[in-house]
Coordinates of N, CA, C and O in Angstrom, one line a residue:
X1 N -3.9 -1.6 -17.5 CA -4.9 -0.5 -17.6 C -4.1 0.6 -18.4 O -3.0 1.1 -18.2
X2 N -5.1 0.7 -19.3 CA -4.3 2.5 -20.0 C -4.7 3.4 -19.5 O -5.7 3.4 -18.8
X3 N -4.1 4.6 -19.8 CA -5.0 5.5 -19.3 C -5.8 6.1 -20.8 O -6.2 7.2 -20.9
X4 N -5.8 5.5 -21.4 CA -7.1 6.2 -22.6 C -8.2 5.6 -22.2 O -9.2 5.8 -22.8
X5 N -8.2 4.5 -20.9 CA -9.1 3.8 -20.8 C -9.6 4.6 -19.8 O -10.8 4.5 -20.0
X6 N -9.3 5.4 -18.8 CA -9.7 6.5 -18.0 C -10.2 7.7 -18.6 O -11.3 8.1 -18.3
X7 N -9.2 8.3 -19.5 CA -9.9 9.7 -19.7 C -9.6 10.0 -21.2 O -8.7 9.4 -21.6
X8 N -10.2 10.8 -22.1 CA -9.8 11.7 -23.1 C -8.7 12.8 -22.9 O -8.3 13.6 -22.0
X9 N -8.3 12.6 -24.2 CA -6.9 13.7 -24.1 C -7.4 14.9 -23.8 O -6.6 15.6 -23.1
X10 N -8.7 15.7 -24.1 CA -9.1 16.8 -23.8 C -9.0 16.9 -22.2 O -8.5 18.0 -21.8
X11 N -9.5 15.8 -21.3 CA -9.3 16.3 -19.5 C -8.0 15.9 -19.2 O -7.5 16.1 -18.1
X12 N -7.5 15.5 -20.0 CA -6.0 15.3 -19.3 C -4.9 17.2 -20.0 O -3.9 17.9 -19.6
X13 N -5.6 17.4 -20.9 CA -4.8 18.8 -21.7 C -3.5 19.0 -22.2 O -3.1 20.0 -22.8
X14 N -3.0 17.9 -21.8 CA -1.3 17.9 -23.0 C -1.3 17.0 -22.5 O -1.9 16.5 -21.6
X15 N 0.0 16.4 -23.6 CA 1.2 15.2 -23.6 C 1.2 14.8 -22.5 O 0.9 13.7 -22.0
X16 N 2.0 16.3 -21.9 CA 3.2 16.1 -20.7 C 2.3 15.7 -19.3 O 2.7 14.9 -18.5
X17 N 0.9 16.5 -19.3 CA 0.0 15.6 -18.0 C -0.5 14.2 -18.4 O -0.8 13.5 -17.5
X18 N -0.6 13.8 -19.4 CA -0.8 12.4 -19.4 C 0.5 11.3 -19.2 O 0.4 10.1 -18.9
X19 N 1.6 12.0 -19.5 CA 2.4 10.8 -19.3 C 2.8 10.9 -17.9 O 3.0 9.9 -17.2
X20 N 3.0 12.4 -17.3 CA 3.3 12.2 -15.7 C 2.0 11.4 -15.0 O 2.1 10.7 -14.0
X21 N 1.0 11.5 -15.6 CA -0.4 10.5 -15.2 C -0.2 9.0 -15.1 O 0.0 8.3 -14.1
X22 N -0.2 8.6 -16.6 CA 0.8 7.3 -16.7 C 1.9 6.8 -15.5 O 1.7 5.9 -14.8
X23 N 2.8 7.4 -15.6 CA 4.1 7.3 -14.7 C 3.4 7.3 -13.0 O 3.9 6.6 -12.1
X24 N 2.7 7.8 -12.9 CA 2.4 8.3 -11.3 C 1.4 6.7 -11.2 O 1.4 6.0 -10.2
X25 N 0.6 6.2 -12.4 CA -0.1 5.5 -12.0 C 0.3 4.4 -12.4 O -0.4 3.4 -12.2
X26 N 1.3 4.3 -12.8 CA 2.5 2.5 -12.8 C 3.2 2.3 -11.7 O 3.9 1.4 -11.4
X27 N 2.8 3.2 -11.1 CA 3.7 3.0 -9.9 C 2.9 2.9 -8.6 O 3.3 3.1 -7.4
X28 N 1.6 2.4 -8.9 CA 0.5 2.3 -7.8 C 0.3 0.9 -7.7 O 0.8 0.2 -8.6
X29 N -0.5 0.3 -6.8 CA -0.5 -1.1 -6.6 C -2.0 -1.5 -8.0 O -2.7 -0.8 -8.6
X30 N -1.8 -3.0 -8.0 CA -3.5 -2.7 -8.8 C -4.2 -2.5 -8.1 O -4.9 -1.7 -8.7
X31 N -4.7 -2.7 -6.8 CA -5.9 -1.9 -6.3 C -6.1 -0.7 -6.1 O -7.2 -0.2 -6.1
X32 N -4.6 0.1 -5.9 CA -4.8 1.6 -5.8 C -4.9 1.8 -7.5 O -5.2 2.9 -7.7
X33 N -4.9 1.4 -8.2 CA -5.1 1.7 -9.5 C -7.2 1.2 -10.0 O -8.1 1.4 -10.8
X34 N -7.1 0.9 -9.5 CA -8.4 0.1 -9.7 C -9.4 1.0 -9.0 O -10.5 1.2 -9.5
X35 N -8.7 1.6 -7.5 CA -9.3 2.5 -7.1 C -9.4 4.2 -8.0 O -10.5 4.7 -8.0
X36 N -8.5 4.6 -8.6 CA -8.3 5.8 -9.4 C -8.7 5.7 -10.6 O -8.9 6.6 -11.4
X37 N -9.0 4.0 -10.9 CA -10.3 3.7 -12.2 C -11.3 4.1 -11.6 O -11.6 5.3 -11.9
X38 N -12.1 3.5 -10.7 CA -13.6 3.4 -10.6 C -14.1 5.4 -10.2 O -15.2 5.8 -10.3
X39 N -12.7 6.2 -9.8 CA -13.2 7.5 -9.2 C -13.5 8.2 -10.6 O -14.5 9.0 -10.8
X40 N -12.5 7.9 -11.8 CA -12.3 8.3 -12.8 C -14.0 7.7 -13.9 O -14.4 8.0 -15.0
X41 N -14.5 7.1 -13.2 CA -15.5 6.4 -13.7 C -17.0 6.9 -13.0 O -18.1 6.5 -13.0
X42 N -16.5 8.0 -12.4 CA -18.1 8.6 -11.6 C -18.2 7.6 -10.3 O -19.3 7.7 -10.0
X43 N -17.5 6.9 -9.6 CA -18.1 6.3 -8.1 C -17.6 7.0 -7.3 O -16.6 7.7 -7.3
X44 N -18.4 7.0 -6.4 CA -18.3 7.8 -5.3 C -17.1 7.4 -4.4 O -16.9 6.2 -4.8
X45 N -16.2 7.6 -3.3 CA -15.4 7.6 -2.3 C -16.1 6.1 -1.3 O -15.5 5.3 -0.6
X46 N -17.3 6.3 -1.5 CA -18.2 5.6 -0.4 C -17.9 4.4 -1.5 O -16.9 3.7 -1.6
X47 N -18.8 4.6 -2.4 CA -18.5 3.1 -3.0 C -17.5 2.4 -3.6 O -17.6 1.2 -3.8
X48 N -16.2 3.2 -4.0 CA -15.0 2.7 -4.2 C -14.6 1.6 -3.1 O -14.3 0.5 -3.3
X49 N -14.9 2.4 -1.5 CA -14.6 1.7 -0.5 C -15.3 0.2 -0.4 O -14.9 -1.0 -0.3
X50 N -16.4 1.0 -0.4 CA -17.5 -1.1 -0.8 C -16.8 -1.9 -1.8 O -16.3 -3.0 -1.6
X51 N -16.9 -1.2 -2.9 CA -16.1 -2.6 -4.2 C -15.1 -2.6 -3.9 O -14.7 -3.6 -4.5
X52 N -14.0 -2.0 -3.1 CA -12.3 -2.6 -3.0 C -12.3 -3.4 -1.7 O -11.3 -4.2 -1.5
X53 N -13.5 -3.1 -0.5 CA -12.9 -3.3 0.0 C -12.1 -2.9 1.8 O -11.8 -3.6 2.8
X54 N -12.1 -1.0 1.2 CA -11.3 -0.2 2.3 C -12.3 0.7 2.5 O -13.3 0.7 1.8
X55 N -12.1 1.4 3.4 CA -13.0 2.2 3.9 C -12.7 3.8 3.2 O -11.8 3.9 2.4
X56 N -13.4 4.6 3.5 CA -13.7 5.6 2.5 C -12.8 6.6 2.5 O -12.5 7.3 1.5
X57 N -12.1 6.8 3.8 CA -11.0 7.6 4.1 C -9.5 6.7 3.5 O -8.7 7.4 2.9
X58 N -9.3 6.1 3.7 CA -8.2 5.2 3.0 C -8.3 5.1 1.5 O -7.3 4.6 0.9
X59 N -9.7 5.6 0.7 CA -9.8 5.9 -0.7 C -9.2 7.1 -1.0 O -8.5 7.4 -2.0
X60 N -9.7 8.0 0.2 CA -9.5 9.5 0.1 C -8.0 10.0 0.8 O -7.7 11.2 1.1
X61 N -7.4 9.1 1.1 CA -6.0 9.0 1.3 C -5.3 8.9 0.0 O -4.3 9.6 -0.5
X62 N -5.8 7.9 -0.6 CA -5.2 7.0 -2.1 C -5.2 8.2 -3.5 O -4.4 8.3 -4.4
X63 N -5.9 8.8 -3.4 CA -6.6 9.6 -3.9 C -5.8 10.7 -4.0 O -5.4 11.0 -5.1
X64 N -5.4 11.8 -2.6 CA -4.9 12.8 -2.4 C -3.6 12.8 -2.8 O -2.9 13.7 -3.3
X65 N -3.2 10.9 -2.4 CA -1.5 11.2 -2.7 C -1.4 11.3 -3.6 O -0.5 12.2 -3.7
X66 N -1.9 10.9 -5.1 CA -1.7 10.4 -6.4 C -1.8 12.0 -6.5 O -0.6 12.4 -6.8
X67 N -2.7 13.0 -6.3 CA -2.4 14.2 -6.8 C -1.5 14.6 -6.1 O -1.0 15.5 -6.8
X68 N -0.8 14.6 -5.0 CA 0.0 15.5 -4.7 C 1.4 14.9 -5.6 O 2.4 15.5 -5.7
X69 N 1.2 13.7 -6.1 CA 2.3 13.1 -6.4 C 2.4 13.8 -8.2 O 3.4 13.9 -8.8
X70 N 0.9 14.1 -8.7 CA 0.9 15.3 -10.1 C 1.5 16.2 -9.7 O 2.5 16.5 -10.3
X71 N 1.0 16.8 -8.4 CA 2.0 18.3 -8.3 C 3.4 18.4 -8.5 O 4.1 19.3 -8.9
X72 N 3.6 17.0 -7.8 CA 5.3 17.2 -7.6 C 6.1 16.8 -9.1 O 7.3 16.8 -9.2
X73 N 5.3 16.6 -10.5 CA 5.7 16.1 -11.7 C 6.2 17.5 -12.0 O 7.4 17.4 -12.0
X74 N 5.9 18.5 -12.2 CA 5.4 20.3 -12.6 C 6.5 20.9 -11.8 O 6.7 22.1 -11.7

């Protein structure tokens, strides 16, 4: 997965957050990746959970870390 396949350079807004983006998301399993596609794709928490799988709080766990894991790039 790329991430041009997720977003435009315009919502990502420089270089430097797309590649800490990249980096944060090579390092996720494919389903936590698969999961941070489909959110990135307009599905909801509820239905990420139905197509992966996990339940909705375990999306919204997956979710929180990857950003806290942006903050800590900065």
């Amino acid at each position: 997965m790329e991430i041009d396949d997720l977003f435009d350079s315009e919502n990502l807004g420089s270089v430097e957050n797309k590649i800490d983006f990249e980096r944060v998301l090579a390092g996720m399993s494919e389903r936590d990746q698969r999961i941070v596609a489909l959110y990135a794709y307009g599905y909801t928490q509820v239905e990420i959970g139905v197509e992966v799988g996990v339940s909705q709080q375990h999306v919204s766990r997956i979710l929180a870390n990857m950003c806290k894991s942006l903050e800590q790039c900065h």
